[in-house]
Amino acid sequence: MSHSSDETIAQLRARIAQLEQALDESSKNETSTRSRIETMSAEVKDSNPYSRLMALQRMGIVSNYEKIRDFTVIVVGVGGVGSVTAEMLTRCGIGKLILFDYDKVELANMNRLFFQPHQAGLSKVDAAVHTLRHINPDVEFEAHNYNITTVDNYDHFMERIRSGGRKGDAVDLVLSCVDNYEARMTINKACNELNQIWFESGVSENAVSGHIQLPTTMGIVAGMLVQNTLKHLLRFGTVSTFLGYNAMEDYFPQMLLRPNVECDDYHCRKLQKAYQEELAIARASEQPTLPVAEEPHVVHDDNEWEIEVVSETVHDAAVAAPAAAPAVRFAYDRPSASADASEQHPHPQNDQSLDDLMSALKKL
């Protein structure tokens, strides 16, 4: 009995030593995490990870880039587009990221840009958070490894949208990076109910069109999504309502998407009605403003010799009349240049009658 116990203890010690060795090797392979930066600096130096981002502020594109730390963004779906989207936002210094996904990392995912082979078997959200924390420890992360479309998880998903912000308030934006219709409709339903702004993204199955399984097209779609996210949060540029991508022809179609007035979702119709009411109030409050005519600049107040500057030709004076200002109309139309010319050069008068002219013509 004693011999058996000693053998078991020896095996356990050997296993512990083996695990400790694996842990040491793993720690050697990992890069060291930098310390947290409390305040973003615009100082241009090699040790400042935000110097190139703060250039947006130096160039006047955004008024305060550091405000990005105040924002919380939810990314639903940490796959080909979602993982790259999360990485880009992390490198941009977003305040907080909340990730949702229920899938695991597989070797088949290695055609994407983010996950690594040694992460196979881990949940996508846990693997993503582990990598992202090493990229930027200033960002706050929250991971949820579940399916948002189930009844049990939907209420918690709603709660995180409602109070997942950095101060316990609502998040600033929800990004849909899912690959199925059911999840998209779940996000749409939740955001309509909470009046939450969200952006949609997606890829086609043929791998080369953008609404994409190639790592290149995945990166392009993620880049466009994050670009519009930054424009929305930091208030610069124009946020696209719909932007597609056709990789075969490098074509980027844009279009304006309008809401479905017959939508089955009650909250969607309610928001549409509220928007139309706000639009009507805004239009009613608009007052037409008349332009103020500028006084001509007087070079000399006195004109002892009564000198006047006039046009040298008739054609110069007959320039088309200026357009009337809003709410003003002309009392009469300006005469045309041809009419002015005919008045200045009248036809010669002739006292002969028509009969006299005809008889004179016959004599020729």
mmCIF file with all atom_site columns, C-alpha atoms in Angstrom, residues 40-114:
data_model
loop_
_atom_site.group_PDB
_atom_site.id
_atom_site.type_symbol
_atom_site.label_atom_id
_atom_site.label_alt_id
_atom_site.label_comp_id
_atom_site.label_asym_id
_atom_site.label_entity_id
_atom_site.label_seq_id
_atom_site.pdbx_PDB_ins_code
_atom_site.Cartn_x
_atom_site.Cartn_y
_atom_site.Cartn_z
_atom_site.occupancy
_atom_site.B_iso_or_equiv
_atom_site.pdbx_formal_charge
_atom_site.auth_seq_id
_atom_site.auth_comp_id
_atom_site.auth_asym_id
_atom_site.auth_atom_id
_atom_site.pdbx_PDB_model_num
ATOM 1  C CA . MET A 1 40  ? -2.607  60.320 -24.125 1.00 0.00 ? 40  MET A CA 1
ATOM 2  C CA . SER A 1 41  ? 0.291   62.420 -25.349 1.00 0.00 ? 41  SER A CA 1
ATOM 3  C CA . ALA A 1 42  ? 0.791   64.024 -28.746 1.00 0.00 ? 42  ALA A CA 1
ATOM 4  C CA . GLU A 1 43  ? 4.568   63.985 -28.294 1.00 0.00 ? 43  GLU A CA 1
ATOM 5  C CA . VAL A 1 44  ? 6.220   62.384 -31.306 1.00 0.00 ? 44  VAL A CA 1
ATOM 6  C CA . LYS A 1 45  ? 8.636   59.762 -30.052 1.00 0.00 ? 45  LYS A CA 1
ATOM 7  C CA . ASP A 1 46  ? 9.226   56.038 -30.546 1.00 0.00 ? 46  ASP A CA 1
ATOM 8  C CA . SER A 1 47  ? 7.948   55.091 -27.084 1.00 0.00 ? 47  SER A CA 1
ATOM 9  C CA . ASN A 1 48  ? 4.551   56.822 -27.488 1.00 0.00 ? 48  ASN A CA 1
ATOM 10 C CA . PRO A 1 49  ? 1.945   54.392 -28.955 1.00 0.00 ? 49  PRO A CA 1
ATOM 11 C CA . TYR A 1 50  ? -0.541  57.232 -29.502 1.00 0.00 ? 50  TYR A CA 1
ATOM 12 C CA . SER A 1 51  ? 1.674   59.797 -31.256 1.00 0.00 ? 51  SER A CA 1
ATOM 13 C CA . ARG A 1 52  ? 0.470   58.935 -34.763 1.00 0.00 ? 52  ARG A CA 1
ATOM 14 C CA . LEU A 1 53  ? -3.169  58.746 -33.642 1.00 0.00 ? 53  LEU A CA 1
ATOM 15 C CA . MET A 1 54  ? -2.970  62.137 -31.957 1.00 0.00 ? 54  MET A CA 1
ATOM 16 C CA . ALA A 1 55  ? -1.849  63.563 -35.320 1.00 0.00 ? 55  ALA A CA 1
ATOM 17 C CA . LEU A 1 56  ? -5.567  63.668 -36.200 1.00 0.00 ? 56  LEU A CA 1
ATOM 18 C CA . GLN A 1 57  ? -5.889  66.316 -33.517 1.00 0.00 ? 57  GLN A CA 1
ATOM 19 C CA . ARG A 1 58  ? -2.762  68.230 -34.572 1.00 0.00 ? 58  ARG A CA 1
ATOM 20 C CA . MET A 1 59  ? -4.070  68.406 -38.144 1.00 0.00 ? 59  MET A CA 1
ATOM 21 C CA . GLY A 1 60  ? -7.473  69.639 -37.019 1.00 0.00 ? 60  GLY A CA 1
ATOM 22 C CA . ILE A 1 61  ? -9.435  66.582 -38.184 1.00 0.00 ? 61  ILE A CA 1
ATOM 23 C CA . VAL A 1 62  ? -10.760 65.924 -34.671 1.00 0.00 ? 62  VAL A CA 1
ATOM 24 C CA . SER A 1 63  ? -10.962 68.385 -31.791 1.00 0.00 ? 63  SER A CA 1
ATOM 25 C CA . ASN A 1 64  ? -10.032 65.964 -28.988 1.00 0.00 ? 64  ASN A CA 1
ATOM 26 C CA . TYR A 1 65  ? -8.785  62.491 -29.906 1.00 0.00 ? 65  TYR A CA 1
ATOM 27 C CA . GLU A 1 66  ? -8.336  61.471 -26.269 1.00 0.00 ? 66  GLU A CA 1
ATOM 28 C CA . LYS A 1 67  ? -12.134 61.483 -25.960 1.00 0.00 ? 67  LYS A CA 1
ATOM 29 C CA . ILE A 1 68  ? -12.026 58.038 -27.594 1.00 0.00 ? 68  ILE A CA 1
ATOM 30 C CA . ARG A 1 69  ? -11.243 56.677 -24.120 1.00 0.00 ? 69  ARG A CA 1
ATOM 31 C CA . ASP A 1 70  ? -14.738 57.636 -22.973 1.00 0.00 ? 70  ASP A CA 1
ATOM 32 C CA . PHE A 1 71  ? -16.499 55.360 -25.455 1.00 0.00 ? 71  PHE A CA 1
ATOM 33 C CA . THR A 1 72  ? -17.712 51.784 -25.086 1.00 0.00 ? 72  THR A CA 1
ATOM 34 C CA . VAL A 1 73  ? -18.300 49.624 -28.156 1.00 0.00 ? 73  VAL A CA 1
ATOM 35 C CA . ILE A 1 74  ? -19.922 46.182 -28.342 1.00 0.00 ? 74  ILE A CA 1
ATOM 36 C CA . VAL A 1 75  ? -18.656 43.772 -31.007 1.00 0.00 ? 75  VAL A CA 1
ATOM 37 C CA . VAL A 1 76  ? -21.028 40.862 -31.650 1.00 0.00 ? 76  VAL A CA 1
ATOM 38 C CA . GLY A 1 77  ? -19.249 38.078 -33.509 1.00 0.00 ? 77  GLY A CA 1
ATOM 39 C CA . VAL A 1 78  ? -15.482 37.660 -33.117 1.00 0.00 ? 78  VAL A CA 1
ATOM 40 C CA . GLY A 1 79  ? -14.808 35.941 -36.423 1.00 0.00 ? 79  GLY A CA 1
ATOM 41 C CA . GLY A 1 80  ? -13.065 37.090 -39.586 1.00 0.00 ? 80  GLY A CA 1
ATOM 42 C CA . VAL A 1 81  ? -14.429 40.643 -39.472 1.00 0.00 ? 81  VAL A CA 1
ATOM 43 C CA . GLY A 1 82  ? -15.167 40.988 -35.757 1.00 0.00 ? 82  GLY A CA 1
ATOM 44 C CA . SER A 1 83  ? -11.712 39.932 -34.535 1.00 0.00 ? 83  SER A CA 1
ATOM 45 C CA . VAL A 1 84  ? -9.933  42.402 -36.841 1.00 0.00 ? 84  VAL A CA 1
ATOM 46 C CA . THR A 1 85  ? -12.445 45.090 -35.923 1.00 0.00 ? 85  THR A CA 1
ATOM 47 C CA . ALA A 1 86  ? -11.721 44.522 -32.224 1.00 0.00 ? 86  ALA A CA 1
ATOM 48 C CA . GLU A 1 87  ? -7.971  44.671 -32.857 1.00 0.00 ? 87  GLU A CA 1
ATOM 49 C CA . MET A 1 88  ? -8.228  47.943 -34.790 1.00 0.00 ? 88  MET A CA 1
ATOM 50 C CA . LEU A 1 89  ? -10.347 49.575 -32.089 1.00 0.00 ? 89  LEU A CA 1
ATOM 51 C CA . THR A 1 90  ? -7.899  48.335 -29.444 1.00 0.00 ? 90  THR A CA 1
ATOM 52 C CA . ARG A 1 91  ? -4.959  49.866 -31.282 1.00 0.00 ? 91  ARG A CA 1
ATOM 53 C CA . CYS A 1 92  ? -6.935  53.112 -31.643 1.00 0.00 ? 92  CYS A CA 1
ATOM 54 C CA . GLY A 1 93  ? -7.262  53.258 -27.842 1.00 0.00 ? 93  GLY A CA 1
ATOM 55 C CA . ILE A 1 94  ? -11.029 52.756 -27.440 1.00 0.00 ? 94  ILE A CA 1
ATOM 56 C CA . GLY A 1 95  ? -12.145 53.019 -23.811 1.00 0.00 ? 95  GLY A CA 1
ATOM 57 C CA . LYS A 1 96  ? -13.950 49.692 -23.463 1.00 0.00 ? 96  LYS A CA 1
ATOM 58 C CA . LEU A 1 97  ? -14.719 46.711 -25.678 1.00 0.00 ? 97  LEU A CA 1
ATOM 59 C CA . ILE A 1 98  ? -17.459 44.162 -24.955 1.00 0.00 ? 98  ILE A CA 1
ATOM 60 C CA . LEU A 1 99  ? -17.169 40.983 -27.030 1.00 0.00 ? 99  LEU A CA 1
ATOM 61 C CA . PHE A 1 100 ? -19.904 38.415 -27.732 1.00 0.00 ? 100 PHE A CA 1
ATOM 62 C CA . ASP A 1 101 ? -19.398 35.029 -29.408 1.00 0.00 ? 101 ASP A CA 1
ATOM 63 C CA . TYR A 1 102 ? -20.103 31.375 -28.556 1.00 0.00 ? 102 TYR A CA 1
ATOM 64 C CA . ASP A 1 103 ? -17.737 29.649 -30.994 1.00 0.00 ? 103 ASP A CA 1
ATOM 65 C CA . LYS A 1 104 ? -14.250 28.190 -30.465 1.00 0.00 ? 104 LYS A CA 1
ATOM 66 C CA . VAL A 1 105 ? -11.054 28.864 -32.368 1.00 0.00 ? 105 VAL A CA 1
ATOM 67 C CA . GLU A 1 106 ? -10.318 26.187 -34.978 1.00 0.00 ? 106 GLU A CA 1
ATOM 68 C CA . LEU A 1 107 ? -7.408  25.582 -37.322 1.00 0.00 ? 107 LEU A CA 1
ATOM 69 C CA . ALA A 1 108 ? -9.851  26.315 -40.142 1.00 0.00 ? 108 ALA A CA 1
ATOM 70 C CA . ASN A 1 109 ? -9.914  29.900 -38.852 1.00 0.00 ? 109 ASN A CA 1
ATOM 71 C CA . MET A 1 110 ? -6.247  30.424 -39.705 1.00 0.00 ? 110 MET A CA 1
ATOM 72 C CA . ASN A 1 111 ? -7.226  31.967 -43.043 1.00 0.00 ? 111 ASN A CA 1
ATOM 73 C CA . ARG A 1 112 ? -8.174  35.044 -40.997 1.00 0.00 ? 112 ARG A CA 1
ATOM 74 C CA . LEU A 1 113 ? -5.847  37.776 -39.754 1.00 0.00 ? 113 LEU A CA 1
ATOM 75 C CA . PHE A 1 114 ? -6.152  37.546 -35.986 1.00 0.00 ? 114 PHE A CA 1
#
